[in-house]
PDB file of C-alpha atoms in Angstrom:
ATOM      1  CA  UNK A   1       3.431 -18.704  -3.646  1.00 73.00           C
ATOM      2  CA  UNK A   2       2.775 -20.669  -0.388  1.00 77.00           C
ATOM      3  CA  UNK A   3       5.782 -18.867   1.149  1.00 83.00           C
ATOM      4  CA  UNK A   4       4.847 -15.255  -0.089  1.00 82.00           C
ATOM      5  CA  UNK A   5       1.268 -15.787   0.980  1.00 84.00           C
ATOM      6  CA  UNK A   6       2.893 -16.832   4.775  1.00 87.00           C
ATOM      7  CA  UNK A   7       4.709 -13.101   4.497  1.00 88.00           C
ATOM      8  CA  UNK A   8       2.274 -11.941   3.882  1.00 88.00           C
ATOM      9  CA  UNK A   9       0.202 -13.029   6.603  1.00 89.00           C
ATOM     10  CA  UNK A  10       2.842 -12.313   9.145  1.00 90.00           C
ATOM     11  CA  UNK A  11       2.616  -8.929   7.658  1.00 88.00           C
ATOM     12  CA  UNK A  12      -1.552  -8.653   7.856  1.00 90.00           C
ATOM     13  CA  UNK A  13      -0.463  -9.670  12.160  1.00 91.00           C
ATOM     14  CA  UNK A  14       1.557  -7.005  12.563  1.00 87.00           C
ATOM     15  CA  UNK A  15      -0.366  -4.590  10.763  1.00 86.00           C
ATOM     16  CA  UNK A  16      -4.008  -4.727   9.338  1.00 86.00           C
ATOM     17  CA  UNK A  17      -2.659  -2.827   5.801  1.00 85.00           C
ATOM     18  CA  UNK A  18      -1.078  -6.422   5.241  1.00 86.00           C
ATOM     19  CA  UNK A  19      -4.720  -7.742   3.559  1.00 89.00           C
ATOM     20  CA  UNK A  20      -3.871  -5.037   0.981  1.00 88.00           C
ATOM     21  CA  UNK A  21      -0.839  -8.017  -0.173  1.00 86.00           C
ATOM     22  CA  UNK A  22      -3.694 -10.397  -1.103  1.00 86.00           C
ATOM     23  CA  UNK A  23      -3.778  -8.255  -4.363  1.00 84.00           C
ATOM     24  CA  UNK A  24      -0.284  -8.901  -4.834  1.00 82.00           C
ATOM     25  CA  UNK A  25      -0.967 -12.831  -5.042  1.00 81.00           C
ATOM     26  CA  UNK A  26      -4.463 -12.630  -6.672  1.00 79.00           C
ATOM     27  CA  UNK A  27      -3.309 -11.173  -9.625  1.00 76.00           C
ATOM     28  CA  UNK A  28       0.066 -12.935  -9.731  1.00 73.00           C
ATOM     29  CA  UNK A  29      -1.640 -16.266  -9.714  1.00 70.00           C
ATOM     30  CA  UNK A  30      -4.682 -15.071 -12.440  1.00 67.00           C
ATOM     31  CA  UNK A  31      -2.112 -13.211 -15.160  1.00 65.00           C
ATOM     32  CA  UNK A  32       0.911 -14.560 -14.118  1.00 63.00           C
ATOM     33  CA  UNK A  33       3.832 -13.108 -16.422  1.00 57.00           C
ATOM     34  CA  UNK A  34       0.940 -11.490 -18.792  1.00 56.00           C
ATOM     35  CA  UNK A  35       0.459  -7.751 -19.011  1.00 55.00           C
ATOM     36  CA  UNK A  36      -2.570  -6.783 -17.477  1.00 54.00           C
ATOM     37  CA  UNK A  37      -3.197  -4.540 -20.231  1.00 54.00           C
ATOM     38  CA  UNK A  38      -2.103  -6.401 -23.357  1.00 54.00           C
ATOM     39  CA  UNK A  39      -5.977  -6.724 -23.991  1.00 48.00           C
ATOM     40  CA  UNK A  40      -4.740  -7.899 -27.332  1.00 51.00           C
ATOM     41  CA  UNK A  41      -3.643 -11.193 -26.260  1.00 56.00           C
ATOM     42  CA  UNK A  42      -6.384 -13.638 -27.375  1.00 57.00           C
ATOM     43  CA  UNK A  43      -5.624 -15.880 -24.452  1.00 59.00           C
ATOM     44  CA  UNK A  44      -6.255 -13.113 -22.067  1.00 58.00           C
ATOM     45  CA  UNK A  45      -9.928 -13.979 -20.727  1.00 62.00           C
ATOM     46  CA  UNK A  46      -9.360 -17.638 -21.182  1.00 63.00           C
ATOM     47  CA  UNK A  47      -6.730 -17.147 -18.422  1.00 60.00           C
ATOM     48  CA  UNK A  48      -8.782 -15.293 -16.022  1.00 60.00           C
ATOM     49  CA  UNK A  49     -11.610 -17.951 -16.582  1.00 61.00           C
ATOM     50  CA  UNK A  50      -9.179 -20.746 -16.320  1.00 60.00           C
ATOM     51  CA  UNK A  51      -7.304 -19.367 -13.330  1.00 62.00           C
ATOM     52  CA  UNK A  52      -9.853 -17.147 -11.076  1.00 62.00           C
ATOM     53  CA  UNK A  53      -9.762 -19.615  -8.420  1.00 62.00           C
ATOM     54  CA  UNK A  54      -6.659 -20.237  -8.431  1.00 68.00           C
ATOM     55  CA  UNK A  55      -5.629 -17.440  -5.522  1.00 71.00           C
ATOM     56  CA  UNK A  56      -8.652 -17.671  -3.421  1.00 77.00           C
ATOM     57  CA  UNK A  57      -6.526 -19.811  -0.913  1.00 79.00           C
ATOM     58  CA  UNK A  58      -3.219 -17.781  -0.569  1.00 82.00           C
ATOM     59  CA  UNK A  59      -5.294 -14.349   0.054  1.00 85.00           C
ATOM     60  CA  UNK A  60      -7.454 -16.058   2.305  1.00 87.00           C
ATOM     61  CA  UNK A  61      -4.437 -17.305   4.115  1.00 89.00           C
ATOM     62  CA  UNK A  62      -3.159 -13.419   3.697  1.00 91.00           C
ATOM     63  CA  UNK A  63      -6.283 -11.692   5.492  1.00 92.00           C
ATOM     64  CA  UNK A  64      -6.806 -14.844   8.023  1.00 93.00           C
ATOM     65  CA  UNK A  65      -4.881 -13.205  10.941  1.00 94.00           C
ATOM     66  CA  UNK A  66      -6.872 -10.224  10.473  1.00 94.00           C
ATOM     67  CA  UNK A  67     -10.738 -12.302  10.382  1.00 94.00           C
ATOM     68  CA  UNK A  68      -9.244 -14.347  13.285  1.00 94.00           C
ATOM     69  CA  UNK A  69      -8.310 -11.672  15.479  1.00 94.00           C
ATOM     70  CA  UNK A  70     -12.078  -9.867  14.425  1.00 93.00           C
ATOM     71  CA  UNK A  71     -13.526 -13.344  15.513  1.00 93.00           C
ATOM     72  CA  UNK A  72     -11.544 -13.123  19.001  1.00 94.00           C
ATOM     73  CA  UNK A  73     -12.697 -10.120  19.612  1.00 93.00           C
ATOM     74  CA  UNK A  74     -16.582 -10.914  19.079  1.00 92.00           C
ATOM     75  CA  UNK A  75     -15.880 -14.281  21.715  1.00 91.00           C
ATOM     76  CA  UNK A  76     -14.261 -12.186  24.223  1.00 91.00           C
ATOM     77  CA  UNK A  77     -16.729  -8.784  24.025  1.00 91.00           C
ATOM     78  CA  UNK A  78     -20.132  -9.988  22.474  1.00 91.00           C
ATOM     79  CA  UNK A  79     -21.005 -12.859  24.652  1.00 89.00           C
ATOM     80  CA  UNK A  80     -24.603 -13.798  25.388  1.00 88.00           C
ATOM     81  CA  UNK A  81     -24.275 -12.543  28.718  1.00 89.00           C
ATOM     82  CA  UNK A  82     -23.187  -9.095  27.644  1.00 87.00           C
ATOM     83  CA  UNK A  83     -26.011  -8.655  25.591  1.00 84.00           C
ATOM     84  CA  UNK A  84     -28.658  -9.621  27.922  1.00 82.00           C
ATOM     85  CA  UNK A  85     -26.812  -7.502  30.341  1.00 84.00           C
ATOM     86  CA  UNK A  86     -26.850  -4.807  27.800  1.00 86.00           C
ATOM     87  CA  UNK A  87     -23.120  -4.779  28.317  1.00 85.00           C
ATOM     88  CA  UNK A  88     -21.762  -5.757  24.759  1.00 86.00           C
ATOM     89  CA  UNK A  89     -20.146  -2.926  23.021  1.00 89.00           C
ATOM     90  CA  UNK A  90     -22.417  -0.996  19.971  1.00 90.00           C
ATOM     91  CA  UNK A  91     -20.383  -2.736  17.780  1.00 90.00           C
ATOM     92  CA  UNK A  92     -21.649  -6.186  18.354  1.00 90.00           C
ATOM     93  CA  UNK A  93     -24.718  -4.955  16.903  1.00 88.00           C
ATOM     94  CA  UNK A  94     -23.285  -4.366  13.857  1.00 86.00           C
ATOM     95  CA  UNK A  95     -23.650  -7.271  11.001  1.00 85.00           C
ATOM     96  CA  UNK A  96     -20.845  -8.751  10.284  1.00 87.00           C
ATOM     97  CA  UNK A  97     -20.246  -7.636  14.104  1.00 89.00           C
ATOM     98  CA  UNK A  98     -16.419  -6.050  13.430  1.00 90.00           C
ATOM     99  CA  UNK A  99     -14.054  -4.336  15.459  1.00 91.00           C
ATOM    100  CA  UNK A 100     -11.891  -2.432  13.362  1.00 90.00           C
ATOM    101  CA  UNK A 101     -13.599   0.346  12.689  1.00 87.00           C
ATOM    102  CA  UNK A 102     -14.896   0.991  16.101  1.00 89.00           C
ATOM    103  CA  UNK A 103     -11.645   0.888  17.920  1.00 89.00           C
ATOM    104  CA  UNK A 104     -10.193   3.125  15.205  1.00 87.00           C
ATOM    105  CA  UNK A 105     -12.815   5.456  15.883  1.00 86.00           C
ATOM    106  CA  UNK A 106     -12.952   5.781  19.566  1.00 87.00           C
ATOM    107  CA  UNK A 107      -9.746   5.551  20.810  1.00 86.00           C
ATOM    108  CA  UNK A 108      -7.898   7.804  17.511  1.00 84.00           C
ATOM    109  CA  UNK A 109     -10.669   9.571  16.059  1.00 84.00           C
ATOM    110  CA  UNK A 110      -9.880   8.151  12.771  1.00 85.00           C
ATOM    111  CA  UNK A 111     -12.011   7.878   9.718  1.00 83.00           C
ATOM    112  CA  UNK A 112     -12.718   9.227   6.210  1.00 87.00           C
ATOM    113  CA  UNK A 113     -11.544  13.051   6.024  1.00 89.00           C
ATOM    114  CA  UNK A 114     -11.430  13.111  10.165  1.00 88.00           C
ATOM    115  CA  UNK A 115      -8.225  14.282  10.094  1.00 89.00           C
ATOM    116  CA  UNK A 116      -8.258  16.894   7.986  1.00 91.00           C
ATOM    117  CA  UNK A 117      -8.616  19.790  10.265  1.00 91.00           C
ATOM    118  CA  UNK A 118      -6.420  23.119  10.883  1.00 93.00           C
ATOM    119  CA  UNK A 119      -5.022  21.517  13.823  1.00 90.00           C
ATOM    120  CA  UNK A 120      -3.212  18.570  12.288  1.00 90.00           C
ATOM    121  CA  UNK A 121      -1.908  20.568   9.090  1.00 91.00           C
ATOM    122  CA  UNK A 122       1.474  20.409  10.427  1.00 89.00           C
ATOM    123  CA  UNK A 123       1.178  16.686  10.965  1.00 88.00           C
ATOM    124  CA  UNK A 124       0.101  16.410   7.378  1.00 89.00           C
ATOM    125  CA  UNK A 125       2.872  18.462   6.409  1.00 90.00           C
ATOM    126  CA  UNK A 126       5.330  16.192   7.799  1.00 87.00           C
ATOM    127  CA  UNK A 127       3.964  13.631   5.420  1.00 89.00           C
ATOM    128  CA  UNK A 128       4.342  15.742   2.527  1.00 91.00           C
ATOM    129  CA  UNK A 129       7.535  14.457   0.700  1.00 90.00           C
ATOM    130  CA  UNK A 130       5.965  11.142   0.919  1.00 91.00           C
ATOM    131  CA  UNK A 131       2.476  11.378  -0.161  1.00 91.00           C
ATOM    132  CA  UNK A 132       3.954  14.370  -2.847  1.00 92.00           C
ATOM    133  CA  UNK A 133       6.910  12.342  -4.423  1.00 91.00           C
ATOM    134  CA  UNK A 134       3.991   8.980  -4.172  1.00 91.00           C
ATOM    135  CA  UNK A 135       1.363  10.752  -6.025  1.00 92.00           C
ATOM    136  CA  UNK A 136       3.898  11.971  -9.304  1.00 92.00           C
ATOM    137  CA  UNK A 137       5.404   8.393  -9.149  1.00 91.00           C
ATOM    138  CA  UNK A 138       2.174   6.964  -9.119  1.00 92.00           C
ATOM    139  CA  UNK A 139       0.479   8.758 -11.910  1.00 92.00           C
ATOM    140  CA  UNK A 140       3.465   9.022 -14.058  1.00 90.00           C
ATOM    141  CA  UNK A 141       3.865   4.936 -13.901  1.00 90.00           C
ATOM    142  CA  UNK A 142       0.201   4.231 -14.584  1.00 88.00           C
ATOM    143  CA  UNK A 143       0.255   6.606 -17.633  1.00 88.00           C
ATOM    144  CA  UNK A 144       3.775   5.481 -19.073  1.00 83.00           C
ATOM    145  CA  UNK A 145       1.655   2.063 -18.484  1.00 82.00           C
ATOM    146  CA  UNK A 146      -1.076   2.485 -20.635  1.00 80.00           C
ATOM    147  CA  UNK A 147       0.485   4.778 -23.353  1.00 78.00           C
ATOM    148  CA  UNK A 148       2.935   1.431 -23.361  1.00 72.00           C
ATOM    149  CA  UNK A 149       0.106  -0.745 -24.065  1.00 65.00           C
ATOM    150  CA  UNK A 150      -1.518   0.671 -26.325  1.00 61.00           C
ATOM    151  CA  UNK A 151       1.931   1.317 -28.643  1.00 55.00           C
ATOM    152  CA  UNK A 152       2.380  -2.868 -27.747  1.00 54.00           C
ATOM    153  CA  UNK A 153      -0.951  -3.399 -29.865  1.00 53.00           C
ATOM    154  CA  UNK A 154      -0.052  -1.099 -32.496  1.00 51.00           C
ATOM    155  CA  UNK A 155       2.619  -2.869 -33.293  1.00 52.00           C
ATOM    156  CA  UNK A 156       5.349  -0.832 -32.009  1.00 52.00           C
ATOM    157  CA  UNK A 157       7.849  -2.308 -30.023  1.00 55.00           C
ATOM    158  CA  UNK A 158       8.831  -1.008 -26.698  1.00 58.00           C
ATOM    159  CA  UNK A 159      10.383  -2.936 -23.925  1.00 64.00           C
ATOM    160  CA  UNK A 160       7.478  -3.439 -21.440  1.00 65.00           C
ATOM    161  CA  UNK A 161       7.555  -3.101 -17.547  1.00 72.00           C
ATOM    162  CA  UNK A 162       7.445  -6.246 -15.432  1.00 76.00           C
ATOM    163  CA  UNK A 163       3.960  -6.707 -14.689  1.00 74.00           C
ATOM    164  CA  UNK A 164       4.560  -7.401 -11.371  1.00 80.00           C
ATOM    165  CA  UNK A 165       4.765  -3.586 -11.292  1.00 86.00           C
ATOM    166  CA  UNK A 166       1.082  -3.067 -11.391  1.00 85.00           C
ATOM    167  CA  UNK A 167       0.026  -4.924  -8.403  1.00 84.00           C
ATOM    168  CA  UNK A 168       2.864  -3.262  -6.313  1.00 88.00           C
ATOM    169  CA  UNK A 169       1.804   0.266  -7.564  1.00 91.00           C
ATOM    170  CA  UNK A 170      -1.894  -0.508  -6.794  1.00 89.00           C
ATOM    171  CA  UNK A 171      -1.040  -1.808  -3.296  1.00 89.00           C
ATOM    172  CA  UNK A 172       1.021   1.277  -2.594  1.00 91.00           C
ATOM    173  CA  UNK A 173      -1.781   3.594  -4.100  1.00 92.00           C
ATOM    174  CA  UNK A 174      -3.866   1.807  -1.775  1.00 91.00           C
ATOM    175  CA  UNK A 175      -1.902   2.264   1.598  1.00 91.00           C
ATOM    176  CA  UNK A 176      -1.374   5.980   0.438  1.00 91.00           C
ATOM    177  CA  UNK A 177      -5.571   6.191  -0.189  1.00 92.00           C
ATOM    178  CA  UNK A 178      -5.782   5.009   3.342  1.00 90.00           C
ATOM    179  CA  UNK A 179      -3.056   6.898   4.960  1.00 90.00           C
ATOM    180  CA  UNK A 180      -4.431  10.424   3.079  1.00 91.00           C
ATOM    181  CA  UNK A 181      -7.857  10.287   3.744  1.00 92.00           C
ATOM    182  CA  UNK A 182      -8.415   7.706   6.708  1.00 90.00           C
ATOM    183  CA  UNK A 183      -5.721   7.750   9.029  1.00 88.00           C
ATOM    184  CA  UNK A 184      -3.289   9.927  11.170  1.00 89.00           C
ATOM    185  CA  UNK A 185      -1.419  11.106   7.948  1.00 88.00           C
ATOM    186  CA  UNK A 186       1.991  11.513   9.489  1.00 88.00           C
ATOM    187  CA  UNK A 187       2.228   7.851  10.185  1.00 87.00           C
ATOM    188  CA  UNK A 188       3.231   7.458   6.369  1.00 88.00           C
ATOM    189  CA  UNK A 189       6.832   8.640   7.278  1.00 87.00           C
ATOM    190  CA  UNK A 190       7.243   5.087   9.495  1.00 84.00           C
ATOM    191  CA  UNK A 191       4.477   2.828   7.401  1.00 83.00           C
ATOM    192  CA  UNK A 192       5.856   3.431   4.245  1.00 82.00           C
ATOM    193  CA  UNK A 193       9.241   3.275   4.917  1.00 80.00           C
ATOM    194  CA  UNK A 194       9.618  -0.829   4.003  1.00 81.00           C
ATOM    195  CA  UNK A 195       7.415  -0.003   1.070  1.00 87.00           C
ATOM    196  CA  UNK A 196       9.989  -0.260  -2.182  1.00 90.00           C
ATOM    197  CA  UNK A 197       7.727   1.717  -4.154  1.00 92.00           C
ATOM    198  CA  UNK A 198       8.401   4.534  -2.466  1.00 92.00           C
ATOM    199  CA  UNK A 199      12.039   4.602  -3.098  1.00 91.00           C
ATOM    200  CA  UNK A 200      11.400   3.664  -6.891  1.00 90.00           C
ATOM    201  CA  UNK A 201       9.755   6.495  -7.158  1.00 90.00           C
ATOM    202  CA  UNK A 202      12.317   8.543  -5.268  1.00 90.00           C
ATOM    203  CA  UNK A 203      15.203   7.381  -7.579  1.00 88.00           C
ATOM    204  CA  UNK A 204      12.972   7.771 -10.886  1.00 87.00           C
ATOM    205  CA  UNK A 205      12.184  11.458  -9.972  1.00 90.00           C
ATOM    206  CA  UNK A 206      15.192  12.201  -8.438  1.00 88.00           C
ATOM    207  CA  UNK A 207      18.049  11.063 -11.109  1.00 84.00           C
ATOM    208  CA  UNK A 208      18.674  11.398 -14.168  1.00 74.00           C
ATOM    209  CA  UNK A 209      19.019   8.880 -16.611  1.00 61.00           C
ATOM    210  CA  UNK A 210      17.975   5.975 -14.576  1.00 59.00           C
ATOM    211  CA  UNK A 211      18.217   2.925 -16.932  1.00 58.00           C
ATOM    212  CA  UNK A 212      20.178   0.123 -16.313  1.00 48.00           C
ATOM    213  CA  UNK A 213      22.520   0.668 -19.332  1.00 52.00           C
ATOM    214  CA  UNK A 214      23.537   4.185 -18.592  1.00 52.00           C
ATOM    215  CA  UNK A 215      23.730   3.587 -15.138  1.00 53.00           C
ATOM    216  CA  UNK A 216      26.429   0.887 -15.206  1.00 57.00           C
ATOM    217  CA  UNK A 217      27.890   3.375 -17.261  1.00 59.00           C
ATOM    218  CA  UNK A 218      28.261   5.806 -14.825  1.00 59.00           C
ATOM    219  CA  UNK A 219      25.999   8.256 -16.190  1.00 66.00           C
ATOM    220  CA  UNK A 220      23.530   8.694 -13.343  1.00 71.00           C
ATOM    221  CA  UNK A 221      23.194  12.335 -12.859  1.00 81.00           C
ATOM    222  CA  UNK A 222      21.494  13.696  -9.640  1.00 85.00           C
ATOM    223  CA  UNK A 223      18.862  16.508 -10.539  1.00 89.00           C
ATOM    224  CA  UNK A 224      17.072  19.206  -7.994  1.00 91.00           C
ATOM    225  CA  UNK A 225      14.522  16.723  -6.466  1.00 91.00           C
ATOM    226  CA  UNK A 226      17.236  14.179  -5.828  1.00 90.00           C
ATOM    227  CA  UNK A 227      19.223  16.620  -4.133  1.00 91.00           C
ATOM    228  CA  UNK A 228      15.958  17.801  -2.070  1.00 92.00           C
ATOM    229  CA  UNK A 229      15.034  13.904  -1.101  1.00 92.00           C
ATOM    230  CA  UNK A 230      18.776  13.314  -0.199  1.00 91.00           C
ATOM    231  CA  UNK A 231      18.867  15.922   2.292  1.00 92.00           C
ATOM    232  CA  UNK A 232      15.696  15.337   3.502  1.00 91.00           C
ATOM    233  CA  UNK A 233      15.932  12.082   4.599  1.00 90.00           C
ATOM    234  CA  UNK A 234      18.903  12.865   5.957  1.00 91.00           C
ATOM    235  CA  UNK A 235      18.163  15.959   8.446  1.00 90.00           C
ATOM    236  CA  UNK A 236      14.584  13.917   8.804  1.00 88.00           C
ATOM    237  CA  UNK A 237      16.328  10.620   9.942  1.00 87.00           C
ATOM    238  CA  UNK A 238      18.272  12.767  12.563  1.00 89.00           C
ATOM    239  CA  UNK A 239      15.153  14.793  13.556  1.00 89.00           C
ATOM    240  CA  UNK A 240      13.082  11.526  13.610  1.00 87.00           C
ATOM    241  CA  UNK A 241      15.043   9.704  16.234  1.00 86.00           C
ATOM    242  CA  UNK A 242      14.464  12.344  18.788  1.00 89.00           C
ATOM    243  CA  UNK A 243      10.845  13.052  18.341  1.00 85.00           C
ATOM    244  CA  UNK A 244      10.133   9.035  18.463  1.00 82.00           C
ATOM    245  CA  UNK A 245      12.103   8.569  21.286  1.00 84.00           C
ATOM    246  CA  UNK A 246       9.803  11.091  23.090  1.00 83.00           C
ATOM    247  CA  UNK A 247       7.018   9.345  20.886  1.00 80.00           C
ATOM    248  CA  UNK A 248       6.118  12.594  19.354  1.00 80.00           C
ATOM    249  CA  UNK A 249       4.117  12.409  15.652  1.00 71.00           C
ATOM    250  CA  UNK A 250       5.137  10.397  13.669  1.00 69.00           C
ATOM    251  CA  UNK A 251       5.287   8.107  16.113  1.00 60.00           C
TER     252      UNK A 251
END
């Protein structure tokens, strides 16, 4: 865990989305190898008691390069002197006195639903076979989830997902959250494309047939979405090159 939690933070320094990981960790370290929603096992709560401090240390170490850069920040543009020169910026007034948010504002004109004007539908657009493909992947994992759980406690048996699935899919829901409603939506087609959920979802939706049996035995049949996504990405990839070389959206 000590090396995933340094990933991580090397993630949270290139990118503040990173402190989204410390989920990851958390609930890895509280349930460990237990379904989150097998609410019938009777050692359940005694592990959360038991183990609820147990991954305060690796998330802090996830979000520290974000806190230390905030703390930078204050030391460099909320000095005494500022303030008594009325100099400081309006953020330093703020308690805790963060950056984030102000910068984001200011220099991108970012924030909740900020973006969603007529002018940047055809950035949002671009993002569509993302955020589109995310949200059915999403919902259709959560809800093959719970119906899962709730045949495990009836007794029926059903081979259950790894539970590391859950924290993935909530980190990804997450980013998606963020890049929807918060940020300059088109940036999904470069932040999410390290994100394996993404291309989980992609293959799910897109072939038939998926499971690891059938697949070895060559029975992996490519429906109308896959064929869509395929050729997307492709003609994308090509178009993508040129318009970030010019460092035209999404770049």
């Amino acid at each position: 865990m000590a090396f995933a939690s340094l990933c991580f933070a090397g993630a949270t320094t290139v990118r503040s989305t990173g402190i989204f990981s410390s989920i990851t960790l958390m609930c890895f370290a509280v349930f460990g190898d237990a379904h989150i929603f097998d609410l019938s096992n009777k050692d359940y709560f005694k592990r959360l008691i038991r183990k609820i401090l147990k991954p305060y240390l690796p998330a802090l170490l996830v979000v520290a390069p974000f806190l230390m850069f905030q703390y930078y920040c204050e030391t460099v543009f909320c000095t005494r002197e500022s303030k008594l020169a009325n100099t400081a910026r309006p953020w330093c007034s703020n308690s805790p006195p963060v950056s984030y948010g102000f910068v984001q504002k200011l220099y991108w004109n970012v924030g909740p639903f900020e973006y969603w004007t007529l002018a940047q539908l055809p950035n949002i657009a671009l993002a569509m076979p993302i955020l589109s493909s995310s949200l059915v992947g999403v919902v259709k994992f959560f809800s093959h989830m719970v119906s899962s759980s709730q045949v495990h406690n009836h007794g029926a048996e059903e081979k259950p997902l790894p539970p590391i699935l859950f924290e993935l899919y909530s980190v990804h829901l997450l980013t998606m959250a963020l890049l929807l409603f918060t940020s300059h939506t088109q940036i999904a087609l470069r932040v999410c494309l390290g994100d394996p959920v993404v291309w989980w979802n992609a293959v799910k939706l897109g072939f038939d047939n998926v499971e690891m049996d059938e697949a070895r035995k060559g029975q992996v049949k490519i429906n109308n979405f896959g064929r869509y996504w395929v050729g997307w990405t492709v003609v994308w990839g090509a178009i993508a090159a040129v318009l970030w070389a010019g460092h035209y959206p999404p770049a």
